């Protein structure tokens, strides 16, 4: 009996992971359009996302180290982001020789808009499910949320 349950569990896990891939593939066009519409390079996008998480701003040196590029390269990235009004540089309040880099409102809005385009469950396809399937899905998602919270991703 345990062997049958283990085999069924493995088959269900394999199917769920395949279904996740299928679901993601069907919703990729929305987020992809958002990314392609940005006039940002991948490095610029990385810098902007880092700056969203740093309340005190960053320095060119710290950003260069985090991204793994030279100071000259980071200076160019920051220059181009500043030209697009995505970031701003301000003097450090404790050391006037240092300039801190912050995401502007426009930079933050750009990242938030991009993150809002992520795939998620929506009412339309869910409303097409039979009630038994909807109950099973809700039960499964609740269990997945519990498992994730208890043991991390």
Short mmCIF file of C-alpha atoms in Angstrom, two decimals:
data_model
loop_
_atom_site.label_atom_id
_atom_site.label_comp_id
_atom_site.label_asym_id
_atom_site.label_seq_id
_atom_site.Cartn_x
_atom_site.Cartn_y
_atom_site.Cartn_z
CA UNK A 1 0.00 0.00 0.00
CA UNK A 2 2.78 2.44 0.91
CA UNK A 3 4.47 1.72 -2.45
CA UNK A 4 1.26 2.60 -4.30
CA UNK A 5 0.93 5.85 -2.33
CA UNK A 6 4.57 6.75 -2.95
CA UNK A 7 4.14 6.12 -6.68
CA UNK A 8 0.95 8.18 -6.79
CA UNK A 9 2.65 11.00 -4.85
CA UNK A 10 5.57 11.01 -7.31
CA UNK A 11 3.21 11.00 -10.31
CA UNK A 12 1.17 13.88 -8.85
CA UNK A 13 4.30 15.92 -8.07
CA UNK A 14 5.59 15.40 -11.61
CA UNK A 15 2.24 16.39 -13.07
CA UNK A 16 1.94 19.50 -10.87
CA UNK A 17 5.39 20.71 -11.86
CA UNK A 18 4.57 20.14 -15.54
CA UNK A 19 1.26 21.96 -15.10
CA UNK A 20 3.06 24.86 -13.44
CA UNK A 21 5.30 25.13 -16.51
CA UNK A 22 2.27 24.98 -18.80
CA UNK A 23 0.49 27.67 -16.77
CA UNK A 24 3.53 29.93 -16.74
CA UNK A 25 3.94 29.52 -20.50
CA UNK A 26 0.37 30.61 -21.07
CA UNK A 27 0.78 33.80 -19.04
CA UNK A 28 4.33 34.82 -20.05
CA UNK A 29 3.26 37.24 -22.81
CA UNK A 30 1.92 39.81 -20.29
CA UNK A 31 5.08 40.16 -18.19
CA UNK A 32 7.28 39.77 -21.27
CA UNK A 33 5.61 42.77 -22.90
CA UNK A 34 6.33 44.79 -19.76
CA UNK A 35 10.03 43.87 -19.79
CA UNK A 36 10.42 44.48 -23.52
CA UNK A 37 8.76 47.89 -23.27
CA UNK A 38 11.40 49.10 -20.81
CA UNK A 39 14.24 51.18 -22.18
CA UNK A 40 16.62 49.63 -19.65
CA UNK A 41 19.48 47.18 -19.97
CA UNK A 42 19.58 44.20 -17.67
CA UNK A 43 22.34 45.83 -15.59
CA UNK A 44 20.33 49.05 -15.29
CA UNK A 45 17.30 47.03 -14.22
CA UNK A 46 19.39 45.21 -11.59
CA UNK A 47 20.71 48.51 -10.20
CA UNK A 48 17.22 49.99 -10.05
CA UNK A 49 15.88 46.90 -8.26
CA UNK A 50 18.73 47.01 -5.75
CA UNK A 51 18.04 50.69 -5.07
CA UNK A 52 14.40 49.82 -4.33
CA UNK A 53 15.61 47.74 -1.38
CA UNK A 54 18.13 50.21 0.04
CA UNK A 55 16.35 52.96 2.02
CA UNK A 56 19.54 54.98 2.56
CA UNK A 57 20.52 54.75 -1.10
CA UNK A 58 23.66 53.20 -2.46
CA UNK A 59 27.03 54.41 -3.62
CA UNK A 60 28.55 53.74 -7.00
CA UNK A 61 31.20 51.68 -5.25
CA UNK A 62 28.69 49.52 -3.35
CA UNK A 63 26.55 49.04 -6.46
CA UNK A 64 29.59 48.09 -8.55
CA UNK A 65 30.61 45.51 -5.97
CA UNK A 66 27.08 44.06 -5.73
CA UNK A 67 26.63 43.78 -9.50
CA UNK A 68 30.22 42.71 -10.09
CA UNK A 69 31.33 45.46 -12.49
CA UNK A 70 34.04 48.10 -12.47
CA UNK A 71 33.51 51.57 -11.00
CA UNK A 72 33.72 53.04 -14.52
CA UNK A 73 31.01 50.68 -15.80
CA UNK A 74 28.77 51.44 -12.81
CA UNK A 75 29.31 55.15 -13.29
CA UNK A 76 28.04 54.79 -16.86
CA UNK A 77 25.04 52.74 -15.75
CA UNK A 78 24.16 55.35 -13.14
CA UNK A 79 24.64 58.19 -15.67
CA UNK A 80 22.19 56.55 -18.09
CA UNK A 81 19.63 55.85 -15.35
CA UNK A 82 19.92 59.44 -14.18
CA UNK A 83 19.40 60.69 -17.75
CA UNK A 84 16.14 58.69 -17.82
CA UNK A 85 15.07 60.20 -14.45
CA UNK A 86 15.04 56.73 -12.87
CA UNK A 87 17.58 57.60 -10.18
CA UNK A 88 19.03 60.68 -8.53
CA UNK A 89 22.34 61.38 -6.82
CA UNK A 90 22.51 63.38 -3.62
CA UNK A 91 25.39 64.28 -1.32
CA UNK A 92 25.83 61.95 1.64
CA UNK A 93 24.77 63.84 4.78
CA UNK A 94 27.76 62.48 6.71
CA UNK A 95 30.48 62.74 4.06
CA UNK A 96 30.24 65.43 1.39
CA UNK A 97 32.78 63.57 -0.78
CA UNK A 98 30.30 60.71 -1.23
CA UNK A 99 27.24 60.83 -3.49
CA UNK A 100 24.34 58.52 -2.64
CA UNK A 101 22.16 57.07 -5.37
CA UNK A 102 18.39 56.69 -4.89
CA UNK A 103 15.56 55.43 -7.09
CA UNK A 104 13.25 58.30 -8.04
CA UNK A 105 9.47 58.05 -7.97
CA UNK A 106 9.56 57.23 -11.67
CA UNK A 107 12.17 54.52 -11.09
CA UNK A 108 10.12 53.00 -8.29
CA UNK A 109 6.96 53.14 -10.37
CA UNK A 110 8.72 51.39 -13.24
CA UNK A 111 9.80 48.50 -11.03
CA UNK A 112 6.41 48.27 -9.31
CA UNK A 113 4.68 48.22 -12.70
CA UNK A 114 6.99 45.42 -13.83
CA UNK A 115 6.38 43.38 -10.68
CA UNK A 116 2.62 43.89 -10.96
CA UNK A 117 2.71 42.12 -14.33
CA UNK A 118 3.71 38.81 -12.71
CA UNK A 119 1.53 35.81 -13.46
CA UNK A 120 -1.13 35.07 -10.90
CA UNK A 121 -4.44 33.34 -10.55
CA UNK A 122 -7.29 35.28 -12.08
CA UNK A 123 -11.04 35.03 -11.80
CA UNK A 124 -11.73 34.20 -15.46
CA UNK A 125 -10.02 30.80 -15.77
CA UNK A 126 -10.89 29.92 -12.17
CA UNK A 127 -14.58 30.59 -12.81
CA UNK A 128 -14.50 27.92 -15.54
CA UNK A 129 -13.58 25.17 -13.05
CA UNK A 130 -16.15 22.73 -11.77
CA UNK A 131 -16.97 23.32 -8.10
CA UNK A 132 -15.24 20.08 -7.04
CA UNK A 133 -12.08 21.08 -8.90
CA UNK A 134 -12.23 24.57 -7.41
CA UNK A 135 -12.55 23.11 -3.90
CA UNK A 136 -9.62 20.74 -4.53
CA UNK A 137 -7.48 23.56 -5.92
CA UNK A 138 -8.26 25.84 -2.98
CA UNK A 139 -7.45 23.03 -0.55
CA UNK A 140 -4.19 22.31 -2.36
CA UNK A 141 -3.11 25.95 -2.51
CA UNK A 142 -3.90 26.42 1.19
CA UNK A 143 -1.75 23.38 1.97
CA UNK A 144 1.06 24.71 -0.24
CA UNK A 145 0.96 28.09 1.51
CA UNK A 146 1.13 26.35 4.90
CA UNK A 147 4.03 24.15 3.80
CA UNK A 148 5.91 27.14 2.40
CA UNK A 149 5.44 29.19 5.55
CA UNK A 150 6.49 26.31 7.80
CA UNK A 151 9.59 25.24 5.96
CA UNK A 152 10.58 28.09 3.63
CA UNK A 153 10.57 27.84 -0.16
#
